[in-house]
Coordinates of C-alpha atoms in Angstrom, one line a residue:
X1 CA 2.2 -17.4 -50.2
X2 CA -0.7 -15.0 -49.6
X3 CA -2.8 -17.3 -47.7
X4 CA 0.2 -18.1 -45.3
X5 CA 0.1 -14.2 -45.1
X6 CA -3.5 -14.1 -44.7
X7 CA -3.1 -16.8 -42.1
X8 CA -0.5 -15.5 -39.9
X9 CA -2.7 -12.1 -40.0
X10 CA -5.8 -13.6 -38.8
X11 CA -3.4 -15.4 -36.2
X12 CA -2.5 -12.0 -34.9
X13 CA -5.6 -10.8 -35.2
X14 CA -7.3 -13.1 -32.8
X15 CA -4.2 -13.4 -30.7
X16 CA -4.4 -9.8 -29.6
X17 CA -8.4 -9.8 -29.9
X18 CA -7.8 -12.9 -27.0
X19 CA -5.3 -11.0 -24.9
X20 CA -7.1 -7.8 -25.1
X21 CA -10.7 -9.9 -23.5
X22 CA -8.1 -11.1 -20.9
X23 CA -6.8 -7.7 -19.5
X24 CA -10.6 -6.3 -19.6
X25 CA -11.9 -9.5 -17.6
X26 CA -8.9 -9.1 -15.1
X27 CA -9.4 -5.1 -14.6
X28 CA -13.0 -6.0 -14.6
X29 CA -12.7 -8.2 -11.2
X30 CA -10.2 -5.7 -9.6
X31 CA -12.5 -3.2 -10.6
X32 CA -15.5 -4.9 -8.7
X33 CA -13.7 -5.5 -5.9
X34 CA -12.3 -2.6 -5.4
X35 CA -15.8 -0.4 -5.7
X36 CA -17.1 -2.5 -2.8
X37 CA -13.5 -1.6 -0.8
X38 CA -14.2 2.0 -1.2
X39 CA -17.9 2.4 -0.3
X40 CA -17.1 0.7 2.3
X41 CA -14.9 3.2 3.4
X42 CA -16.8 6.0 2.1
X43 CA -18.6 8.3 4.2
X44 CA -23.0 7.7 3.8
X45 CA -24.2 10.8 2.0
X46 CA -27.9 12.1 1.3
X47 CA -29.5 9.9 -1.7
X48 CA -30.3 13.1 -3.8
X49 CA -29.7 14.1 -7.6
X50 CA -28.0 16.9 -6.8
X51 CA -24.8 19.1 -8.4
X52 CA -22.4 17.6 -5.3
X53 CA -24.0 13.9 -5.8
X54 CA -23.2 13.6 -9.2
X55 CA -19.8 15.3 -8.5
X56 CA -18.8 12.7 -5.9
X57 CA -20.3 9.7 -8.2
X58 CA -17.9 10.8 -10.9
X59 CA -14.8 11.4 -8.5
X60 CA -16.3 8.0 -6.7
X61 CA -15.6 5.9 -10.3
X62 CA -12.3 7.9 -10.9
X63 CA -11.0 6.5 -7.3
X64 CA -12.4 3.3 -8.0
X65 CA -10.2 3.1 -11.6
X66 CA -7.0 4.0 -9.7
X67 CA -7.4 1.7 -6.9
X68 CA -8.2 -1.1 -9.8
X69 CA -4.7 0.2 -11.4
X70 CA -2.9 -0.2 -8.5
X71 CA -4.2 -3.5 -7.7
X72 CA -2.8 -4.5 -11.0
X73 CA 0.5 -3.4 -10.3
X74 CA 0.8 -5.1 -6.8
X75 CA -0.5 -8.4 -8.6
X76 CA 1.8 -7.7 -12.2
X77 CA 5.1 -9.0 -10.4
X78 CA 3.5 -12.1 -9.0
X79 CA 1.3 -13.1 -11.9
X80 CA 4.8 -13.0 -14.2
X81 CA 6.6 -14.8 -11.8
X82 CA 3.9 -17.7 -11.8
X83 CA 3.0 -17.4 -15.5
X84 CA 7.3 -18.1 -16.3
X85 CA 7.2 -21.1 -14.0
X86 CA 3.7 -22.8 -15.2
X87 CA 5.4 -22.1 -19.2
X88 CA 8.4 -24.2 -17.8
X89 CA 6.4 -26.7 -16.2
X90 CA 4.0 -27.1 -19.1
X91 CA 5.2 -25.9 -22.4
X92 CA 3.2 -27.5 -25.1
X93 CA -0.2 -27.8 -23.0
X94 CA -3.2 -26.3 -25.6
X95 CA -5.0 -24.9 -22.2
X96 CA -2.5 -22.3 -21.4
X97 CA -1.3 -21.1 -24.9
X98 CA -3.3 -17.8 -23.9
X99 CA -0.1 -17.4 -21.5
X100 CA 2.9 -16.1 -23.3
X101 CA 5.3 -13.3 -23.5
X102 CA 3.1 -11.2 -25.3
X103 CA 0.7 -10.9 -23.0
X104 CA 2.5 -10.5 -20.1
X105 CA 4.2 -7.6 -21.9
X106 CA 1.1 -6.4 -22.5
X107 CA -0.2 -6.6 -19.2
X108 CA 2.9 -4.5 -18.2
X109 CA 2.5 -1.6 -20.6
X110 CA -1.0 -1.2 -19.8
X111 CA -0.2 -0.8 -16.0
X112 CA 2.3 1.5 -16.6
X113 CA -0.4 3.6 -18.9
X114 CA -2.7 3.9 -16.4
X115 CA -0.7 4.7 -14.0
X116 CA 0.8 7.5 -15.8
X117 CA -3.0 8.5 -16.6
X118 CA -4.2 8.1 -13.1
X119 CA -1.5 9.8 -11.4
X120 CA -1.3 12.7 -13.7
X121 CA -4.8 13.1 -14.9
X122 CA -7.6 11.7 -13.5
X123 CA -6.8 11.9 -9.8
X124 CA -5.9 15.6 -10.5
X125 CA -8.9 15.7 -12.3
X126 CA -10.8 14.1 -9.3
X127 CA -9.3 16.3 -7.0
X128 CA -10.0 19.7 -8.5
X129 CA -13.5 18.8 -9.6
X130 CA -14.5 17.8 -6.1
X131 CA -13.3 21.6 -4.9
X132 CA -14.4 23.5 -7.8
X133 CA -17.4 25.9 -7.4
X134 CA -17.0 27.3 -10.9
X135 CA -15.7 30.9 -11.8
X136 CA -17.3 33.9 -11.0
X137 CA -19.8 35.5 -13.1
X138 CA -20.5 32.3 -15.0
X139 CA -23.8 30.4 -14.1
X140 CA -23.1 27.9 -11.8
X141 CA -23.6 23.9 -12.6
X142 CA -21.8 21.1 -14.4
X143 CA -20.5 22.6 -16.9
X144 CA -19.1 25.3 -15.2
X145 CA -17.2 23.3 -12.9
X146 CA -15.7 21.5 -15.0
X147 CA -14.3 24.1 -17.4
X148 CA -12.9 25.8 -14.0
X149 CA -11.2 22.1 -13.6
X150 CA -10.0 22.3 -16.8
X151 CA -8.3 25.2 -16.4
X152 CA -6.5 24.3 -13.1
X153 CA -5.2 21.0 -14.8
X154 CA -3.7 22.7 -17.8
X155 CA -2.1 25.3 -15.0
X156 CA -0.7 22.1 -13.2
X157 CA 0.6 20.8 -16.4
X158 CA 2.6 24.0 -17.0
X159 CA 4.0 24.0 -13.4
X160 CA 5.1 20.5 -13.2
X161 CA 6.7 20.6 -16.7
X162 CA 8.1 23.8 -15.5
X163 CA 9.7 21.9 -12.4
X164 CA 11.1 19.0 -14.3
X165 CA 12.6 21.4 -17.0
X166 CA 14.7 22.8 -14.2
X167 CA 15.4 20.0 -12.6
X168 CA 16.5 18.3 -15.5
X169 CA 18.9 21.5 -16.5
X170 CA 20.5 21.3 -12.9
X171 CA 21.2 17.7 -12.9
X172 CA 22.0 17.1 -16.4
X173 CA 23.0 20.4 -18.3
X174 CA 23.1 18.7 -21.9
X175 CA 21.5 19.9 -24.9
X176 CA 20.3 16.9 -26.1
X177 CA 18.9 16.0 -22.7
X178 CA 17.2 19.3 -22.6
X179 CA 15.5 18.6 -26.5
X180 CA 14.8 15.2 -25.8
X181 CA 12.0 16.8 -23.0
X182 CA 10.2 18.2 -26.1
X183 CA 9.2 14.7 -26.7
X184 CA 6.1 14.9 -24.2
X185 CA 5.5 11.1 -24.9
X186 CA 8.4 9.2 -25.7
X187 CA 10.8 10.7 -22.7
X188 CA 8.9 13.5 -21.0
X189 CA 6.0 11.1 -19.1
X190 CA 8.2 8.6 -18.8
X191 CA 11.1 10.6 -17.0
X192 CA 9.0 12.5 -14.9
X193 CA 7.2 8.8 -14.2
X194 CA 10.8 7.9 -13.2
X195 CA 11.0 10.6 -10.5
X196 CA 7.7 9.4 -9.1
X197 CA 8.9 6.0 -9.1
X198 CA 12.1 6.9 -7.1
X199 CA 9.6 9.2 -4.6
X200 CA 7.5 6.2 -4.3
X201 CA 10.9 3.4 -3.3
X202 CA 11.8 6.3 -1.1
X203 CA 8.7 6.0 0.8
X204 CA 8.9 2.1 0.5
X205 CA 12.0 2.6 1.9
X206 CA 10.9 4.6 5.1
X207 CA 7.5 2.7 5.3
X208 CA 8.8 -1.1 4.7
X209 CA 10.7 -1.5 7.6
X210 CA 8.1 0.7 10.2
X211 CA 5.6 -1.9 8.6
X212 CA 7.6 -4.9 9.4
X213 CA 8.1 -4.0 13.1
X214 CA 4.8 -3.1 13.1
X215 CA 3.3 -6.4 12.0
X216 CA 3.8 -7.9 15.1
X217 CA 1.6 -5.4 16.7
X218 CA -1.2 -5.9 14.4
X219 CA -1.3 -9.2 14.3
X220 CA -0.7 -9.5 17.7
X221 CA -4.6 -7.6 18.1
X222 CA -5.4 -9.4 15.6
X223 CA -5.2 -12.9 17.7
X224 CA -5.8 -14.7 20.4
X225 CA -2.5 -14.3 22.9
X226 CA -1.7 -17.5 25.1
X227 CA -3.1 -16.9 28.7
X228 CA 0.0 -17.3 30.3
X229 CA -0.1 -16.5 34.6
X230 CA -3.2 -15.0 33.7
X231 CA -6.9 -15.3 35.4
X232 CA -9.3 -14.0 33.0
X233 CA -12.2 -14.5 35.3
X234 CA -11.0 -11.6 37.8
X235 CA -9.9 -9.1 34.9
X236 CA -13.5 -9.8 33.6
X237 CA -14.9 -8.7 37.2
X238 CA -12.5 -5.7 37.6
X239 CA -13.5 -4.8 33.9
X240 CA -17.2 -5.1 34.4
X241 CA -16.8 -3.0 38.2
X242 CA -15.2 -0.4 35.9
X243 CA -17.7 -0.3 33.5
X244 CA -20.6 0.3 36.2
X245 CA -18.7 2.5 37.8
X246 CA -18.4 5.0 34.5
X247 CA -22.1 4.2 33.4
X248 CA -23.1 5.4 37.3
X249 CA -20.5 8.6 36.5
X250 CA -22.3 9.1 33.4
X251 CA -25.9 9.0 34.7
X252 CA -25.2 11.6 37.3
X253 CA -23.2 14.2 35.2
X254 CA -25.5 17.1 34.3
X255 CA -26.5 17.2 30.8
X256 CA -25.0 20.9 30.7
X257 CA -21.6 19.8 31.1
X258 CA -20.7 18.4 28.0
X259 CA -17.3 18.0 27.7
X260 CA -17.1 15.7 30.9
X261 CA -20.1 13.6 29.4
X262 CA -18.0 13.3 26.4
X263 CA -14.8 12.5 28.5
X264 CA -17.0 9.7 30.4
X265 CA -18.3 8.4 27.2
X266 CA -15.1 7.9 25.2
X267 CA -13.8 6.4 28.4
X268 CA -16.7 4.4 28.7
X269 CA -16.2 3.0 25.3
X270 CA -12.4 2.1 25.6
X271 CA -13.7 -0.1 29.0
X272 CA -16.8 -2.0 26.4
X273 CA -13.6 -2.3 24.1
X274 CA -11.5 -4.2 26.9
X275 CA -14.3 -6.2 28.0
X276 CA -15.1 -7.3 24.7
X277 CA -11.5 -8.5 24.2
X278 CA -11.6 -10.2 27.2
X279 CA -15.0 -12.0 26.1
X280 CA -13.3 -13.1 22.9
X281 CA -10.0 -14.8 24.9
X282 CA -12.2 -16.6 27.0
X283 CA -14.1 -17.5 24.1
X284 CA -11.3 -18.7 22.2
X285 CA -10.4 -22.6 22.4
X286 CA -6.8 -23.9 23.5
X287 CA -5.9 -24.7 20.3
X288 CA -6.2 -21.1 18.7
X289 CA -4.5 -19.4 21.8
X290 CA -1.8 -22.1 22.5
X291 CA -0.8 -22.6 18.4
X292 CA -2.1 -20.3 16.2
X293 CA -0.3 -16.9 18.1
X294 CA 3.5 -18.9 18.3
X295 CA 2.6 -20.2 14.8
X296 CA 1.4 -17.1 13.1
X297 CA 4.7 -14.8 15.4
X298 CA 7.5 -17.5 14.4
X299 CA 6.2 -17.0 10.5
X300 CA 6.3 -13.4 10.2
X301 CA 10.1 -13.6 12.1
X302 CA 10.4 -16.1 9.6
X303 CA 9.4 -14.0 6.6
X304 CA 11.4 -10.8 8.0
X305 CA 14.9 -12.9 8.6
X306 CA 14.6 -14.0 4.9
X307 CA 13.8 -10.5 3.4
X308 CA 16.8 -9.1 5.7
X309 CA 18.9 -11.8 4.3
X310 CA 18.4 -11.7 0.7
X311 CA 18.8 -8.7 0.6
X312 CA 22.2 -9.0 2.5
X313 CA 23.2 -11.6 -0.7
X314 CA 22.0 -8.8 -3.1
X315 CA 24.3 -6.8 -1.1
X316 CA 27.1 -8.8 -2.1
X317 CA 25.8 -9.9 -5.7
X318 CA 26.0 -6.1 -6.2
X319 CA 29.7 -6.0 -5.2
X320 CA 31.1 -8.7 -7.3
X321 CA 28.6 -9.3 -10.5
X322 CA 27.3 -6.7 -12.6
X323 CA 24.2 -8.4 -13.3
X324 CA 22.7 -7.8 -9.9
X325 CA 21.8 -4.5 -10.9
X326 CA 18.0 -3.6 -12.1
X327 CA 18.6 -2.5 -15.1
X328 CA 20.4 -4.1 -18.0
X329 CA 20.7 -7.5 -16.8
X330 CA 19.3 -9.2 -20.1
X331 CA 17.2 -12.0 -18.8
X332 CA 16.5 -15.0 -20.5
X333 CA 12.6 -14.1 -21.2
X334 CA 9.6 -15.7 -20.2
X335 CA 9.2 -19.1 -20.2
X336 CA 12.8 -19.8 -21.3
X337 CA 14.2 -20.8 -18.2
X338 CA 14.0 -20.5 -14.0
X339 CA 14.6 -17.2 -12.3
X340 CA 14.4 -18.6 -9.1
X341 CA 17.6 -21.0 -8.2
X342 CA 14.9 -23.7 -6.1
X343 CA 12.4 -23.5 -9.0
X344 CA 8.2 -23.2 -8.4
X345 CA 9.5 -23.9 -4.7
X346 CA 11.5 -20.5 -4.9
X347 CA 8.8 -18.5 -6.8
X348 CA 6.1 -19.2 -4.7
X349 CA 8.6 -18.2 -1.9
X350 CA 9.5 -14.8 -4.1
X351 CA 5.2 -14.0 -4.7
X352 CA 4.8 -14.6 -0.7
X353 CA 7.4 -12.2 0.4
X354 CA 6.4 -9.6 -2.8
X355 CA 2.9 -9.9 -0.8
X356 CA 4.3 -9.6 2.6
X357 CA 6.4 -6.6 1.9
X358 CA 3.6 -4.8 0.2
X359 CA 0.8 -5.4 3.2
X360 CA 3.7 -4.3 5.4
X361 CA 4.6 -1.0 3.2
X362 CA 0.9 -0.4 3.9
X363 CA 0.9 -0.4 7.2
X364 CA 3.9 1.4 7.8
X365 CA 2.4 4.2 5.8
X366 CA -0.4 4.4 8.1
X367 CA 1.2 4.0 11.1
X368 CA 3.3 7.2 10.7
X369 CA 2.4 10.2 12.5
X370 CA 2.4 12.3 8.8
X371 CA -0.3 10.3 7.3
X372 CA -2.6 9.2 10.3
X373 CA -4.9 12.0 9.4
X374 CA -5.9 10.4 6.1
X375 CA -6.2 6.7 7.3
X376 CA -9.5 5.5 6.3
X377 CA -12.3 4.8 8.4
X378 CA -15.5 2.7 8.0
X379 CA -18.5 4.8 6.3
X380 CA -16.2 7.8 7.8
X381 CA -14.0 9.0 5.2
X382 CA -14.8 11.9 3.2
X383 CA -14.1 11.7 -0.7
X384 CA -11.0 14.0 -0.6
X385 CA -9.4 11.8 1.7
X386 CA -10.4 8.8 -0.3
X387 CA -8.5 10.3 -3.1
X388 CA -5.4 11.0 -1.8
X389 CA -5.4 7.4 0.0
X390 CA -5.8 6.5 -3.8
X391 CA -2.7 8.2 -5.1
X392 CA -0.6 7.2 -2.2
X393 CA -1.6 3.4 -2.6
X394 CA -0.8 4.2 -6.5
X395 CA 2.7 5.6 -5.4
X396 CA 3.4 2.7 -3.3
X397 CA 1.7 -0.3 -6.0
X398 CA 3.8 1.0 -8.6
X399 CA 7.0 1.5 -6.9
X400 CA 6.6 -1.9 -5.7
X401 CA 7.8 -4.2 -8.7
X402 CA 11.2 -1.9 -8.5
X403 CA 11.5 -2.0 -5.3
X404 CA 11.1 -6.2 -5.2
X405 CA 14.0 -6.2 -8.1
X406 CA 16.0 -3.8 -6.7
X407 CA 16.4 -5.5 -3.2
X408 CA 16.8 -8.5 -5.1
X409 CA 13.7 -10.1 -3.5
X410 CA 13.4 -11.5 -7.3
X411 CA 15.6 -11.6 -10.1
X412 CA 12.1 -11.3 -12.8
X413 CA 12.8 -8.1 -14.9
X414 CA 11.3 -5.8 -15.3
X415 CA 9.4 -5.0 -18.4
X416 CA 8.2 -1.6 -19.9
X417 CA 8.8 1.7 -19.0
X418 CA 9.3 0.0 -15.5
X419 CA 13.1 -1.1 -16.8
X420 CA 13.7 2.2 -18.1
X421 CA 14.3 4.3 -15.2
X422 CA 17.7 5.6 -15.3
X423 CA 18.3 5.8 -11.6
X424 CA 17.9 2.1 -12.1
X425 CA 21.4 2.0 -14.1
X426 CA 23.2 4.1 -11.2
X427 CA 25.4 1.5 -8.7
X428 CA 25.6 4.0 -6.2
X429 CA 21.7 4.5 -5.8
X430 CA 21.1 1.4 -6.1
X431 CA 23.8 -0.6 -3.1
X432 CA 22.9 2.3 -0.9
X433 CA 18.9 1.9 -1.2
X434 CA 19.8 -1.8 -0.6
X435 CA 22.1 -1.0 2.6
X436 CA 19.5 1.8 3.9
X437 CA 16.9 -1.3 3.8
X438 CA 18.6 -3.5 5.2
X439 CA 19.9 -0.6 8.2
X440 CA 16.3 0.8 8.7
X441 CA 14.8 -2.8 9.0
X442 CA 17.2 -4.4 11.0
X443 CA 17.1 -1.5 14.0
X444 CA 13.1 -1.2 13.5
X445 CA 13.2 -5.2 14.6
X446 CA 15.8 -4.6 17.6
X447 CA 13.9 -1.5 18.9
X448 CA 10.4 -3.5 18.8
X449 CA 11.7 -7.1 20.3
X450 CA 13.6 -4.4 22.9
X451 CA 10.9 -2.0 24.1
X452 CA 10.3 -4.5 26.9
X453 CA 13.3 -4.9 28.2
X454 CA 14.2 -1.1 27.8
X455 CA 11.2 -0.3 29.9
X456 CA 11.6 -2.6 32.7
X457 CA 15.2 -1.4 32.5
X458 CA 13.7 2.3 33.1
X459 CA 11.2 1.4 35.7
X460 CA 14.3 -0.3 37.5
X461 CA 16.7 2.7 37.4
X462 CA 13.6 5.1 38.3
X463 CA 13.5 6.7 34.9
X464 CA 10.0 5.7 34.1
X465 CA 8.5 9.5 35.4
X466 CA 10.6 11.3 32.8
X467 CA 8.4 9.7 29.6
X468 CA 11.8 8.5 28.6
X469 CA 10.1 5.8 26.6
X470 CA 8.0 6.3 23.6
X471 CA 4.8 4.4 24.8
X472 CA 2.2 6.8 25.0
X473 CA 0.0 4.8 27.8
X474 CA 2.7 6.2 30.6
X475 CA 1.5 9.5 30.3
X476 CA -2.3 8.7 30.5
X477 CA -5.2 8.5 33.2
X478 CA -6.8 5.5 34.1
X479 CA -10.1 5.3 35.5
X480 CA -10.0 2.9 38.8
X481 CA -12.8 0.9 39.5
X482 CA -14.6 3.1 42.2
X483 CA -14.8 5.8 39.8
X484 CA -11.9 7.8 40.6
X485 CA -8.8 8.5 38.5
X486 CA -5.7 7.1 39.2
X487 CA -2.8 8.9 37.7
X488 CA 0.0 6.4 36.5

């Protein structure tokens, strides 16, 4: 009897000593990777041993850990999805026993740990260390600085628990609620992690469907567009005419008028831009600007019409069956049977549009006009801004997962403190995030496959010289190829 004890202890033992080496090796990659992704980003700075060097090495690793984190939470919805189909497919193979439940629970826990310490400590941290200068009257240096740091953390603290202590009284005036937030770690983190989380599918909510509209655009730069009634050769000669005509500007503006030099040149570089474009379709074989542009255009429609739609069924799942909602559904567990009704099929289809919603979340963030000023730019961006980048891909990683199970993009669970948010449990909140989605994205598509047809429809009428339409080339200056500007 006590070697069966002794047996099912070491068992344990090495089980958790095995999915422990895991989560390191996998936060070990997403750690690598995402180093390289910020100093790429980050601006050059003198190679000296400095106070502010090793100040922005440490804030450096601290941004590095939170983009790692919220790496893992983009990829902890996919990798469960694929783990409870490959424990279906292949339940007694000895290769995979490392994947099981326990680690995938694990894996979720630990995500949800370090966001709650990256959002709420570190980046903080991060922040206030970069701007700290130490206090007066105490000798300046490491030490100082961080004391100073210290103390603005522990006054952060007080004001955030502060907040949520009244907000907490206003929305739920119960004396039990109102003891339970002495717990700091059993409901306090997790309730005020709950409030980010709803911020966070908020912003989804206003970023997703910017970003889906806005996919088209990007990509569209991204490729090669058919050459359809098109002569590239004369656009090349008007191009390059342009070009000489701003160099020979250029050359003959005094060097003492510098803002016109500066005009010329940023002109100047928006023509090389053109031309290089143009250089690239000509370039480009048939085959990339006759397939790949429809191909890669019909996909994304593709991938947009299914998101609208299943989220249209959730819509109605909601309505009639009360296990659409979030929270409290009671799956079957992992590896017990198929979330998806088409099987691998449907959960490679679920991890595609997961992926899809989450690149076009990120672009929708950056393409509104509130957070253009801290969109990253190569070996231009200074550390401050690389921190708050940080924190807002953190927000949007981590509301992710609820985001994909609210709209019913996937019926996986969630596990952790992720499936204990109470707005979760709220039908209300939860049909009208689902209707708002499926609102915002359908008008964001109309308005972007429309803008064409409302502009020629302007131009037509003789509306175009009010700036009735939202395209901000009608209201610019363009350089003609004699030199001379010609006012559109």
């Amino acid at each position: 009897m006590e070697a069966d004890e002794v047996t099912i202890r070491e068992q344990n033992f090495h089980s958790q000593v095995r999915e422990y080496t895991i989560c390191f090796l996998l936060f070990a990659v997403l750690y690598i990777v995402s180093y390289f992704i910020i100093t790429r980003y980050k601006r050059k700075a003198d190679e000296q041993e400095d106070e502010d060097a090793i100040v922005n090495r440490i804030s450096l690793f601290l941004s590095t850990f939170t983009l790692a984190v919220s790496a893992g939470a983009v990829l902890l919805l996919p990798f469960s999805i694929i783990s409870n189909e490959i424990l279906l497919s292949f339940p007694q193979n000895y290769y995979i026993q490392w994947l099981n439940g326990s680690l995938i629970h694990g894996l979720w826990n630990l995500a949800s740990l370090f966001s709650n310490l990256c959002l709420f400590v570190l980046m903080p941290f991060a922040f206030f260390f970069l701007e700290s200068e130490g206090f007066a009257g105490l000798k300046k240096g490491i030490r100082a600085r961080i004391l100073e740091t210290l103390v603005m953390l522990i006054l952060l603290a007080l004001l955030i628990f502060g907040i949520v202590w009244v907000a907490s009284a206003l929305i739920d005036n119960d004396a039990a609620s109102m003891e339970s937030l002495y717990d700091l770690w059993e409901f306090y983190l997790p309730y005020l992690y709950s409030c980010i989380s709803l911020m966070g599918c908020l912003l989804l909510l206003l970023c997703t469907p910017v970003g889906l509209s806005r996919m088209f655009t990007v990509m569209g730069q991204l490729l090669v567009k058919p050459t359809i009634l098109e002569d590239l050769d004369e656009q090349m000669y008007i191009i390059t005419l342009e070009e000489a005509a701003i160099q020979r500007r250029l050359n003959g503006v005094s060097s003492t008028v510098e803002s016109q030099a500066a005009e010329l040149e940023r002109e100047l570089e928006k023509v090389k831009s053109k031309k290089t474009n143009l250089e690239r379709r000509k370039k480009a074989s048939a085959w990339e600007r006759n397939l790949v542009y429809p191909a890669v255009m019909i996909l994304l429609l593709t991938e947009t019409s299914i998101s609208v739609l299943l989220v249209a069924l959730n819509i109605l799942y909601l309505l009639v069956d009360e296990t659409a909602m979030p929270k409290g559904s009671g799956g079957p567990g992992i590896g017990n049977a198929s979330l998806s009704t088409f099987g691998f099929v449907g959960a490679a289809l679920e991890i595609i549009l997961i992926f899809y919603l989450m690149v076009s979340s990120v672009v929708g963030f950056y393409s509104l006009r509130f957070f253009e000023n801290i969109t990253p730019r190569k070996d231009d961006t200074t550390m401050t801004k690389i921190i708050g980048n940080c924190v807002s891909i953190l927000v949007l990683s981590s509301a992710l997962p609820v985001m994909s199970r609210t709209l019913g993009i996937t019926r996986f669970d969630l596990l952790g403190d992720f499936g204990r948010f109470n707005w979760l449990g709220n039908f209300y909140i939860v049909l009208s995030y689902n209707l708002l989605f499926a609102i915002m994205t359908t008008l964001c598509l109309v308005r972007k496959f429309t803008s064409a047809v409302r502009e020629e429809l302007l131009k037509a009428l003789g509306l175009d010289k009010l700036h009735l339409s939202n395209n901000p080339r009608d209201s610019e200056t363009k350089p003609s190829a004699n030199g001379h500007q010609k006012t559109l």
